[in-house]
Short mmCIF file of C-alpha atoms in Angstrom, two decimals:
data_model
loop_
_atom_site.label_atom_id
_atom_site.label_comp_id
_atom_site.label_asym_id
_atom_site.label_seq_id
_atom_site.Cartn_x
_atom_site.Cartn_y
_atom_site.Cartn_z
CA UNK Q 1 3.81 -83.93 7.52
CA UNK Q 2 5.89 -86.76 9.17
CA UNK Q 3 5.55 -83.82 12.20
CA UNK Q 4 2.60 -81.55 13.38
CA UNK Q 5 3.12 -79.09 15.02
CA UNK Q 6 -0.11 -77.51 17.00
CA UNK Q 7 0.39 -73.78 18.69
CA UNK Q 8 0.33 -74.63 22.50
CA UNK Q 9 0.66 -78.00 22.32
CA UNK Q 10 4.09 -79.93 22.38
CA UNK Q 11 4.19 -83.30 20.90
CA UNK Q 12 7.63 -84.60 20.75
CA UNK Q 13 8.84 -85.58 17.42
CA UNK Q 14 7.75 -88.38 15.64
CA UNK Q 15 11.16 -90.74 14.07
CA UNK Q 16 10.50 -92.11 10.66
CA UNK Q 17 12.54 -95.11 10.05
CA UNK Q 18 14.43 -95.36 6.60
CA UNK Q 19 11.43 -97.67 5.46
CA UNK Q 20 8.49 -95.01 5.86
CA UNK Q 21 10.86 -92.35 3.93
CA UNK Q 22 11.23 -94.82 1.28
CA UNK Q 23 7.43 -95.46 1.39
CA UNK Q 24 6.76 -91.91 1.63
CA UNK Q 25 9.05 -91.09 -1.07
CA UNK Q 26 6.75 -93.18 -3.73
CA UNK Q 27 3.43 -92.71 -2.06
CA UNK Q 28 1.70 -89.32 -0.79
CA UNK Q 29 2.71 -85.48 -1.12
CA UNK Q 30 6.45 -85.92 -1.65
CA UNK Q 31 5.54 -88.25 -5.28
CA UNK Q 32 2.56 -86.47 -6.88
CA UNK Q 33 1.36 -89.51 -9.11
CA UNK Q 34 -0.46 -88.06 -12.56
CA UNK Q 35 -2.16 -90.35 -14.60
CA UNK Q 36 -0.52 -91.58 -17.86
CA UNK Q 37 3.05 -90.10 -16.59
CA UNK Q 38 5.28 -92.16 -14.93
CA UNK Q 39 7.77 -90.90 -12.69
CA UNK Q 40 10.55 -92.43 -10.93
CA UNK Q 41 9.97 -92.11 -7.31
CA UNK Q 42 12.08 -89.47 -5.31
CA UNK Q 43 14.23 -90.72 -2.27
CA UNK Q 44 14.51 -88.04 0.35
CA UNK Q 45 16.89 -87.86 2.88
CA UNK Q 46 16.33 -87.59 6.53
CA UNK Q 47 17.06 -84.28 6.27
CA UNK Q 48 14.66 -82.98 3.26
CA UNK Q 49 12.53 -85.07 5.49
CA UNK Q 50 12.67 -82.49 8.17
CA UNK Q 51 12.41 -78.94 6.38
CA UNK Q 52 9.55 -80.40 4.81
CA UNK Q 53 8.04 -80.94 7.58
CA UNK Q 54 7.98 -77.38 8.87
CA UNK Q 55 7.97 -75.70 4.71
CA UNK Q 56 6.47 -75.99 1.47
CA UNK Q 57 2.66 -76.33 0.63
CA UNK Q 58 2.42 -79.76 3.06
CA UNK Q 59 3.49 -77.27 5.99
CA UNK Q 60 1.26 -77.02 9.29
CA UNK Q 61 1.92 -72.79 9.82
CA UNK Q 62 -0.14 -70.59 7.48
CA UNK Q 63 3.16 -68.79 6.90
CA UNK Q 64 6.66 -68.85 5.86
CA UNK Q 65 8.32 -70.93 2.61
CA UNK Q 66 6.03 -69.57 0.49
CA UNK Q 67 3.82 -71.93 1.70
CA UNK Q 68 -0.36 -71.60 0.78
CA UNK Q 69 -1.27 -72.30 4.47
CA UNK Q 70 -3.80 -75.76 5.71
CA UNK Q 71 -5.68 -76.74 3.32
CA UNK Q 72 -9.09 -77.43 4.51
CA UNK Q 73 -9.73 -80.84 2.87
CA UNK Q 74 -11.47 -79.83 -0.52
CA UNK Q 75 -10.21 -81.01 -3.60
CA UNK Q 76 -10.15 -78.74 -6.56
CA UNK Q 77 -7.94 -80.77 -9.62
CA UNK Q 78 -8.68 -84.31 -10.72
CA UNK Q 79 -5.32 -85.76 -9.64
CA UNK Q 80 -5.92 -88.89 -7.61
CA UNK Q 81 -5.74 -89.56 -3.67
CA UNK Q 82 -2.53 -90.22 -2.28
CA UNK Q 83 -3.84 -93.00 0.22
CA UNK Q 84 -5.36 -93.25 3.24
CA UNK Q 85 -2.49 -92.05 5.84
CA UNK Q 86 -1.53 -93.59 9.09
CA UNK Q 87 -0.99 -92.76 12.72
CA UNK Q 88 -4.70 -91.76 13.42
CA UNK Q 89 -3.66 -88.51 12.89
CA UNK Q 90 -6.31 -85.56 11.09
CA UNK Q 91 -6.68 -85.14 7.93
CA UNK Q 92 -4.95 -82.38 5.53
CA UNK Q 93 -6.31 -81.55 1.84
CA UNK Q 94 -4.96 -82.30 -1.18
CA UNK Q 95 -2.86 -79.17 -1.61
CA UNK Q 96 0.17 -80.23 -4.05
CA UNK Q 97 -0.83 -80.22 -7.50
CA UNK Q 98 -4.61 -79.80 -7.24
CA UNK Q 99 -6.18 -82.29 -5.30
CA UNK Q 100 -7.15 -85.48 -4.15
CA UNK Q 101 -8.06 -87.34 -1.32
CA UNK Q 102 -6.90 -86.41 2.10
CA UNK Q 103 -3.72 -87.39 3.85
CA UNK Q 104 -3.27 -88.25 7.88
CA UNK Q 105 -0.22 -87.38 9.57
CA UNK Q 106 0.89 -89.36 12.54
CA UNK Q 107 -0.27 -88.40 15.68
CA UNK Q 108 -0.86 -90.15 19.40
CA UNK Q 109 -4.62 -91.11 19.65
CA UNK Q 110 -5.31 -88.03 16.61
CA UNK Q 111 -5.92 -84.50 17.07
CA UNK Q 112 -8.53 -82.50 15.09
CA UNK Q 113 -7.40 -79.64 12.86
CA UNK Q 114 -7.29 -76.52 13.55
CA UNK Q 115 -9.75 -73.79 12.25
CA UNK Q 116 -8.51 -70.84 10.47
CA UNK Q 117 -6.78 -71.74 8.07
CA UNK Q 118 -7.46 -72.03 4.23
CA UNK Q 119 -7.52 -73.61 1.24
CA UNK Q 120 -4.43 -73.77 -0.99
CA UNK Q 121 -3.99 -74.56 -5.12
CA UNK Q 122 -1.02 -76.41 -6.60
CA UNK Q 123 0.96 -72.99 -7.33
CA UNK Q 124 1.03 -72.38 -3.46
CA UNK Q 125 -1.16 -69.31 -3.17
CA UNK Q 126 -3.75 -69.03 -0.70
CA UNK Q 127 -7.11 -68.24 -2.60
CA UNK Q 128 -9.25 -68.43 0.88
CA UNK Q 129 -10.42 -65.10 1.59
CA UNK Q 130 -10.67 -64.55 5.13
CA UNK Q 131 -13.97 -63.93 6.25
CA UNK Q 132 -13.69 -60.62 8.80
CA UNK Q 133 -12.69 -59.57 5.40
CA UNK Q 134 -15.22 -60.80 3.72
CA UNK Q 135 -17.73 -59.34 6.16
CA UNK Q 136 -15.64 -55.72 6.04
CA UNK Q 137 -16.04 -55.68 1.86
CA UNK Q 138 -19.63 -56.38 2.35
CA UNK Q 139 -20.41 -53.73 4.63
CA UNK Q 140 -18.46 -51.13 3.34
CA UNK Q 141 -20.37 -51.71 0.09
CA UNK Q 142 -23.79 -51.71 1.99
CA UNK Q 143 -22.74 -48.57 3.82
CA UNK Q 144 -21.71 -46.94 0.25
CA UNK Q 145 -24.67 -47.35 -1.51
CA UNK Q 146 -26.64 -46.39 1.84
CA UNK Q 147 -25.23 -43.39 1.65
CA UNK Q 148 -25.83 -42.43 -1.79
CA UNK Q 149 -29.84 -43.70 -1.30
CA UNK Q 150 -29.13 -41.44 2.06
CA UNK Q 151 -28.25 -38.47 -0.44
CA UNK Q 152 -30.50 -38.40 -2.62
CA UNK Q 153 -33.15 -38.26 0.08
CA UNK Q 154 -31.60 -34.80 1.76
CA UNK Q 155 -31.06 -33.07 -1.43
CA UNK Q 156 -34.86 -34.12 -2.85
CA UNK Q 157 -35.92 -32.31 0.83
CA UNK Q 158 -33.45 -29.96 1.00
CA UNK Q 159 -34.58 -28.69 -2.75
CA UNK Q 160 -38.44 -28.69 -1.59
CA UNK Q 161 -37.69 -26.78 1.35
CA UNK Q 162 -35.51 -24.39 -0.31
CA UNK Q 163 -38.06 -23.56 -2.70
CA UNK Q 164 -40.87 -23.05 0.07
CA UNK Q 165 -38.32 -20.61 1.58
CA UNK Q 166 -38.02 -18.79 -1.09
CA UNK Q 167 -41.80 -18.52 -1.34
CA UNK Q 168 -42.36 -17.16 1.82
CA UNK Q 169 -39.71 -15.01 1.30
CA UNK Q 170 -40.72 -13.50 -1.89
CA UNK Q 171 -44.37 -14.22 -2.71
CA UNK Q 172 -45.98 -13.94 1.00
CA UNK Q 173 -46.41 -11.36 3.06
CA UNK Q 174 -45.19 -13.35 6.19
CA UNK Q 175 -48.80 -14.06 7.40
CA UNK Q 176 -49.99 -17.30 9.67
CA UNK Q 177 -52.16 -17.94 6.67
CA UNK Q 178 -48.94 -18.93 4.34
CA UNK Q 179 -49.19 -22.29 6.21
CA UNK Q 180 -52.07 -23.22 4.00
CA UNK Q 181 -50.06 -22.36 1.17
CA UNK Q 182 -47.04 -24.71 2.26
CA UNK Q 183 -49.63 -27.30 3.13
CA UNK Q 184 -50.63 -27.34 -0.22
CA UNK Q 185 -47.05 -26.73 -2.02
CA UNK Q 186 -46.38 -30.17 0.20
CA UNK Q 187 -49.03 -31.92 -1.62
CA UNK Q 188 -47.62 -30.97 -5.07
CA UNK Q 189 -44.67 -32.44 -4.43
CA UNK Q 190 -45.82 -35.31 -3.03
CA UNK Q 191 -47.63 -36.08 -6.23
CA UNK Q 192 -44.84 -35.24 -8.02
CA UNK Q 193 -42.63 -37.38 -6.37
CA UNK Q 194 -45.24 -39.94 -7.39
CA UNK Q 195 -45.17 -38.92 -10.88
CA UNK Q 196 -41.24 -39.53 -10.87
CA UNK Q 197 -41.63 -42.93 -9.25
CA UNK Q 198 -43.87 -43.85 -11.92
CA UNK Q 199 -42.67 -42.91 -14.71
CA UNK Q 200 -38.88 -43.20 -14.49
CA UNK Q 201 -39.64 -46.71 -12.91
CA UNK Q 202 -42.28 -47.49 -15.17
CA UNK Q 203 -44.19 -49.50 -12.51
CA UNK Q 204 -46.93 -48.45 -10.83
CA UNK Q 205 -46.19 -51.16 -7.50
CA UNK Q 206 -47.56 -50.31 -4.51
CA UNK Q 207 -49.46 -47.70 -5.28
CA UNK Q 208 -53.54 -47.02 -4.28
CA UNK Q 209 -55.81 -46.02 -7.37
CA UNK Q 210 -58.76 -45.81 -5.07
CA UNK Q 211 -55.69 -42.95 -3.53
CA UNK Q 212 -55.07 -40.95 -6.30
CA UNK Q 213 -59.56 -41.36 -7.40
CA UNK Q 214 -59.82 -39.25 -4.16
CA UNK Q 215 -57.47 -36.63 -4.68
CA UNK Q 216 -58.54 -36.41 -8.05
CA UNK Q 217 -61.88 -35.21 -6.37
CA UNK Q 218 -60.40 -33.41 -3.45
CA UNK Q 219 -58.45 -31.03 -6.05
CA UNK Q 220 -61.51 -30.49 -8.66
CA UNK Q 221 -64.31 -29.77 -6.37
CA UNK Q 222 -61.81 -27.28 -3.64
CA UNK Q 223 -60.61 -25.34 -7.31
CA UNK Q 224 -64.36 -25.25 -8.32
CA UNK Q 225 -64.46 -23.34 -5.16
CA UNK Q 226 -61.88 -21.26 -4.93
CA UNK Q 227 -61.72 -20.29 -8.41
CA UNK Q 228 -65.24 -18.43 -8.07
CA UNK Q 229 -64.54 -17.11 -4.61
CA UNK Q 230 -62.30 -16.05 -1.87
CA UNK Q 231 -63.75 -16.97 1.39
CA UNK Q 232 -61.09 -19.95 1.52
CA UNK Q 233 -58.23 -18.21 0.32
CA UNK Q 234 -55.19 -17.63 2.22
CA UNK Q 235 -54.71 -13.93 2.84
CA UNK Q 236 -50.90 -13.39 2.53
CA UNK Q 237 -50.24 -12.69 -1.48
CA UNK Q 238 -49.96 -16.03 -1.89
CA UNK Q 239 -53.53 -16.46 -2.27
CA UNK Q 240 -54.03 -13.77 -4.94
CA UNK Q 241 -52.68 -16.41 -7.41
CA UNK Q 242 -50.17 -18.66 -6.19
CA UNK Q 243 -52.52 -21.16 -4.52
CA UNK Q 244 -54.69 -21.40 -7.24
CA UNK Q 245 -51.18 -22.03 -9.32
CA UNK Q 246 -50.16 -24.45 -6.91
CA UNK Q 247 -53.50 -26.51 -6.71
CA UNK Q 248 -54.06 -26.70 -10.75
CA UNK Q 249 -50.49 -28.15 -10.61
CA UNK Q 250 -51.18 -30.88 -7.99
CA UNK Q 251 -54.50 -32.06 -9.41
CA UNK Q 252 -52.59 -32.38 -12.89
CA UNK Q 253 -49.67 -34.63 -11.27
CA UNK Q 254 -52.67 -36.39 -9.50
CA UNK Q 255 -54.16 -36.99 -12.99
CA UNK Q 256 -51.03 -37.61 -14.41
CA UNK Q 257 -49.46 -40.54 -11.59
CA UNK Q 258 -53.48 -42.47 -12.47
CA UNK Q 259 -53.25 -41.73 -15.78
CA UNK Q 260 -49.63 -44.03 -15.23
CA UNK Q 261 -51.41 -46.32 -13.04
CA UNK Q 262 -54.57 -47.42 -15.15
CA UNK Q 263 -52.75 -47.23 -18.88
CA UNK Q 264 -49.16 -47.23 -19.53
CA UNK Q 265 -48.38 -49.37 -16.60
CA UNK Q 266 -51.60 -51.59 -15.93
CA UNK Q 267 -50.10 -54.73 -16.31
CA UNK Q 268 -47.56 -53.88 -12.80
CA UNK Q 269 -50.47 -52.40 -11.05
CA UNK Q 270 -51.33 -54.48 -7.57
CA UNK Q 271 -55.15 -54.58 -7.83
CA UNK Q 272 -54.84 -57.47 -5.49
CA UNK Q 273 -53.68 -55.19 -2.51
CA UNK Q 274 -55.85 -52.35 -3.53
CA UNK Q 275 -58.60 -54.41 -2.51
CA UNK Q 276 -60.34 -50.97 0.24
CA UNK Q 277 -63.91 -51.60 0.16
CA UNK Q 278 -64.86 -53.89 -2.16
CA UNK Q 279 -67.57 -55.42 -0.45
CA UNK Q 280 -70.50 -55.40 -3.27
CA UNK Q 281 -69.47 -53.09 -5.29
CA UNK Q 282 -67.48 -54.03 -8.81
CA UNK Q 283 -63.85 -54.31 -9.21
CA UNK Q 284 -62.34 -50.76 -8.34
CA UNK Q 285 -64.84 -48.95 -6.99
CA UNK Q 286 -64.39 -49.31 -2.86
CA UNK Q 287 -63.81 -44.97 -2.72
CA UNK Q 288 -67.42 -45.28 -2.86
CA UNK Q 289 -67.51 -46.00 0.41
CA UNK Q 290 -65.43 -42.95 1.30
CA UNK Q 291 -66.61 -40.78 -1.07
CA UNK Q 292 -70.22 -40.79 -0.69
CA UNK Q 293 -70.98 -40.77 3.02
CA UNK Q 294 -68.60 -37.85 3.34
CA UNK Q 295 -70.34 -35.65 0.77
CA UNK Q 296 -73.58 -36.06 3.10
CA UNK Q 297 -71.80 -35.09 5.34
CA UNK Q 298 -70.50 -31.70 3.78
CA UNK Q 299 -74.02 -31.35 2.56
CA UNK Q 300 -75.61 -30.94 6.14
CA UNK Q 301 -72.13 -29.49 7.80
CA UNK Q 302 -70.82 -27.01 5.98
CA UNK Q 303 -69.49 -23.19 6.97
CA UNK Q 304 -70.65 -20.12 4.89
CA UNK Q 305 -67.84 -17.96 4.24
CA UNK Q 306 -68.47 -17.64 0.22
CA UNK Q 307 -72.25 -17.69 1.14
CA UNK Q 308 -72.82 -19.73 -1.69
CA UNK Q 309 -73.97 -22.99 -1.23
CA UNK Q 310 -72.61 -25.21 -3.82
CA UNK Q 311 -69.22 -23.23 -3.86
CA UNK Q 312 -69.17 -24.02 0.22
CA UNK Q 313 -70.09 -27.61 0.17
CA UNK Q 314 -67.37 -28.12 -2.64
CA UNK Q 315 -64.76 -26.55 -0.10
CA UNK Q 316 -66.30 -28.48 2.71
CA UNK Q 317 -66.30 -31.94 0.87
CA UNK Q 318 -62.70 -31.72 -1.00
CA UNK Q 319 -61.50 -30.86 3.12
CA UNK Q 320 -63.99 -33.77 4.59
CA UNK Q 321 -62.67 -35.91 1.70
CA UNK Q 322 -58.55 -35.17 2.37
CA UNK Q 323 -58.56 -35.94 5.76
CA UNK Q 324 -59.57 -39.94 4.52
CA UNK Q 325 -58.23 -39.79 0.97
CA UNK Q 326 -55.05 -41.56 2.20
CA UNK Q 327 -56.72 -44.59 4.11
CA UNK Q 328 -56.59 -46.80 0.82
CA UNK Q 329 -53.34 -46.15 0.30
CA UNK Q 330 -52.27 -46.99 3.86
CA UNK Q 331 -54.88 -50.07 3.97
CA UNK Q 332 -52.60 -51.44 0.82
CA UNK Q 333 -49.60 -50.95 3.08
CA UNK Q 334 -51.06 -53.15 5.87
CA UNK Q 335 -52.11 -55.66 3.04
CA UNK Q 336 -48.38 -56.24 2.23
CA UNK Q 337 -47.24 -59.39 2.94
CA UNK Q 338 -43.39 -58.47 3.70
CA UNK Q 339 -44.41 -54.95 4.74
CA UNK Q 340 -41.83 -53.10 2.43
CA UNK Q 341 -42.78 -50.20 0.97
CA UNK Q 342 -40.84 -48.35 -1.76
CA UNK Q 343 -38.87 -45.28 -0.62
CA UNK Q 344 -40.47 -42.99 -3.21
CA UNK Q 345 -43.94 -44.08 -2.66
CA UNK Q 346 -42.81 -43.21 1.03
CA UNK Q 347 -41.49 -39.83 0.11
CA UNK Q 348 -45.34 -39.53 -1.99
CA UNK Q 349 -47.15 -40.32 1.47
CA UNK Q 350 -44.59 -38.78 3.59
CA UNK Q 351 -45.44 -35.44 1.84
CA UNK Q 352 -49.20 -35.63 1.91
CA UNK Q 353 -48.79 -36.10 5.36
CA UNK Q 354 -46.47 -33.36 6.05
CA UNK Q 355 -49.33 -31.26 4.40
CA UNK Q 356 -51.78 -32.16 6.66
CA UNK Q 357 -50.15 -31.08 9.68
CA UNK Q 358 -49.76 -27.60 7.91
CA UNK Q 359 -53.26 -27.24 7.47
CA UNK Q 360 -53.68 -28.66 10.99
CA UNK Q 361 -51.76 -26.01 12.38
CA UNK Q 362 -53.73 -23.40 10.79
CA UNK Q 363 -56.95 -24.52 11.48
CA UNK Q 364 -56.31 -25.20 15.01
CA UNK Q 365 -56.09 -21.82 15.83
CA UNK Q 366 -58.55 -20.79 12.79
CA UNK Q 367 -61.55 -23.45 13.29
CA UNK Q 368 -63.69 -20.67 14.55
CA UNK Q 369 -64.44 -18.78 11.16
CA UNK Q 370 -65.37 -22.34 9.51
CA UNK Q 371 -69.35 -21.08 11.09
CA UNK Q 372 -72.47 -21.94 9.90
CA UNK Q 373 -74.49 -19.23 8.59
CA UNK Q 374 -76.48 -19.82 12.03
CA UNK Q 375 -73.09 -19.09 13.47
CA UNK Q 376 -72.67 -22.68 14.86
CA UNK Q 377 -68.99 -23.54 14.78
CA UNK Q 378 -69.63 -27.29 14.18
CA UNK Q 379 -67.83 -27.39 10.61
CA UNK Q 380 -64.62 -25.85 12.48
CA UNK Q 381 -64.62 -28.88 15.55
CA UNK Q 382 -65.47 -31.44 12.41
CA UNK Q 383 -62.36 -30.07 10.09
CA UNK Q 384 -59.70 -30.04 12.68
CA UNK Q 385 -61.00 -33.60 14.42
CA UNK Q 386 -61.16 -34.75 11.03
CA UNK Q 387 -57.02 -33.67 10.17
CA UNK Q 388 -56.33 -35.04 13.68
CA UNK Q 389 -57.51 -38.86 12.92
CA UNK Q 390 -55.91 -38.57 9.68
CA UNK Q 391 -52.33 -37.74 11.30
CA UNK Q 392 -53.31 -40.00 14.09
CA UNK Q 393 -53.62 -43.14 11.62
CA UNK Q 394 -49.97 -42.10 10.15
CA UNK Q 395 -48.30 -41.93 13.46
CA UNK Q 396 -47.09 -45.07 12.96
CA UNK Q 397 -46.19 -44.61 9.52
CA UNK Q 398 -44.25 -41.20 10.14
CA UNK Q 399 -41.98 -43.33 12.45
CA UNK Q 400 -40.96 -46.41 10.14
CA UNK Q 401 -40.43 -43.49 7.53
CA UNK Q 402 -38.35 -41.89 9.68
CA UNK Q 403 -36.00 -44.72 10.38
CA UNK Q 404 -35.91 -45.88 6.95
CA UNK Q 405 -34.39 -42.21 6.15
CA UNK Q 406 -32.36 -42.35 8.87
CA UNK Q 407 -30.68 -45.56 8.08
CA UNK Q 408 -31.51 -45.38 4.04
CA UNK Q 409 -33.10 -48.43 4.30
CA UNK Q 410 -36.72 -49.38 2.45
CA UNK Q 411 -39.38 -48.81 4.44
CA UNK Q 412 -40.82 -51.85 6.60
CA UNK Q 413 -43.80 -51.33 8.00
CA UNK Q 414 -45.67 -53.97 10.42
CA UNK Q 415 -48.41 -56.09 8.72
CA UNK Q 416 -50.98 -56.77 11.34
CA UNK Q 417 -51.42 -55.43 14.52
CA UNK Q 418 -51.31 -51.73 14.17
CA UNK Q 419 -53.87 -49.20 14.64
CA UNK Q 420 -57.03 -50.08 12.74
CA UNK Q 421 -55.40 -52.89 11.58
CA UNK Q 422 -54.13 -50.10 8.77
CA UNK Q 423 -50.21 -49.13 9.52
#
């Protein structure tokens, strides 16, 4: 310490007389003074003097002798201070034996330390982790468990999509018409993924009742109609059973995921976000709002392919009703204070969604049989503008879903701002 050297800097070598060795000697790193111990003090010669200037744990360079590297100045035992230094020179940490206060080595007019290096113990290891490191272990545990989020995502997909191949393979004929069928096998899963959410989580966080109310009476009043007739049927072979399979299953997971909701798991429940249209009405109830005005509207717009009115206005209303069903859901999104939405309840919406713009495929080249029994063509024009606001209110959501994927992140969606004030 009597000598510090700084990489590109020469400062010539500093002489200690015999006095300041036999100062040295009793006082600072050379004596390490523990309380209750007395020990004799050591005299060093000018030449120990020397290699410990450039070795040991008192030693400028971060290598070489064993040496723990510079300390930066913390102490970490209880052993006392060794003084207050001379010279002006910068401080160094109590490295030898644990601790202390800090001591100055000589140097003209002082120099400040030198970053980079770290702190040492009394055994002469270096316990400072460096911090590229540091950042490296981080990331590469970040970028693990990414991946594995990133995993289950594809295979959950991949699975769904191997299934509807198999489908179309198997149990359809190959017609346009299966695309009604896929729109609704995407809803199933949707609610199932819902269902898993749910119950393996056993919350029931950020998830709409006044939702899941609406597809409760989207799926009863569309089976009510296409149990009793076929006008609305798909007609590959998938609508000779399958569809009716597939919507009995996704009004059951519907039931099921509220069921969850309003029972098991009331008390984690966000009523407080699910606040759609509660403008005087009581606690719960805003689908009102939804659901009534668009039943008027399926009673006076309505096609007549099962020439039967209440089995038509049933179809009409549960494909009026769809197309808005999702608007509480998304309106708790907005209402979100940090905007993050959990992946699964992502993968829930992300699937209705994909469902819709099934349907919207078929219908916009098959609007024109949705006729009036006047032949007006109205109910066709109102079902496919209807599926088109619907996907337009999701755009936004479709592309923070799709990031969040990408990157396996959670999904952050903006607060404020977006269209409708929704997404």
């Amino acid at each position: 310490p009597i000598h510090d050297t700084v990489p590109g800097v020469n400062i010539p070598p500093v002489k200690a007389t015999k006095q300041q060795v036999n100062i040295m000697s009793s006082q600072g790193p050379i004596h390490d003074t523990v309380p209750g111990v007395n020990i004799p003090p050591v005299k060093a010669t000018k030449q120990q003097v020397n290699i410990m200037s450039s070795q040991g744990p008192y030693s400028r360079y971060g290598a070489g002798g064993g040496s723990a590297g510079y300390n930066s100045g913390q102490s970490q035992g209880a052993a006392p201070g060794y003084g207050q230094g001379y010279g002006g020179g910068a401080a160094y940490g109590g490295g030898y034996g644990g601790g202390g206060a800090s001591y100055s080595a000589p140097a003209p007019g002082g120099y400040s330390q030198q970053p980079g290096y770290s702190q040492s113990s009394g055994t002469g290891e270096n316990f400072g982790a460096s911090p590229d490191q540091g950042d490296s272990s981080g990331k590469g545990i970040k970028k693990s468990m990414a991946l594995a989020a990133l995993n289950k995502n594809v295979i959950m997909w991949a699975g769904f999509f191997t299934v509807s191949l198999f489908v179309y393979s198997m149990l359809s004929g190959g017609d346009f018409s299966f695309l009604m069928t896929y729109g609704a096998m995407a809803r199933m899963f949707g609610f199932g993924v819902l269902n898993v959410k749910t119950f393996m989580s056993k919350r029931a966080t950020g998830v709409s009742v006044k939702t899941l109310q609406l597809y409760c009476l989207v799926f009863f009043f569309r089976l009510t109609s296409i149990i009793r007739h076929e006008g609305y049927l798909p007609y590959d072979k998938s609508g000779d059973w399958l569809y009716h399979i597939i919507e009995i299953l996704a009004l059951l997971f519907t039931a099921s995921a509220l069921w969850g909701c309003m029972a098991p798991f009331k008390s984690t429940y966000q009523g407080d976000l699910d606040t759609f249209g509660e403008i005087n009405v009581p606690p719960g109830m805003g689908a009102v709002y939804l659901a009534v005005p668009v039943l008027i509207l399926a009673l006076l717009v309505h096609p007549n392919l099962n020439s039967d009115f209440l089995s038509d206005v049933a179809w009409t209303y549960a494909m009026y009703l769809e197309s808005v069903a999702l608007v509480p859901q998304l309106f708790m999104f907005q209402k979100q204070t940090s905007g993050v939405v959990e992946l699964l309840t992502a993968h829930f919406v992300a699937a209705l969604g994909f469902g819709r713009v099934m349907e919207f495929l078929f219908w916009i080249y098959s609007y024109k049989e949705l006729a009036t029994s006047s032949g007006s063509k109205m109910p066709g024009y109102l079902a496919v503008f209807s599926q088109f606001m619907q996907l337009v209110l999701m755009v936004d959501f479709f592309w923070y879903y799709y990031l969040a994927v990408k990157n396996a992140t959670p999904l952050v969606l903006p607060s404020h701002g977006s269209a409708m004030g929704i997404v």
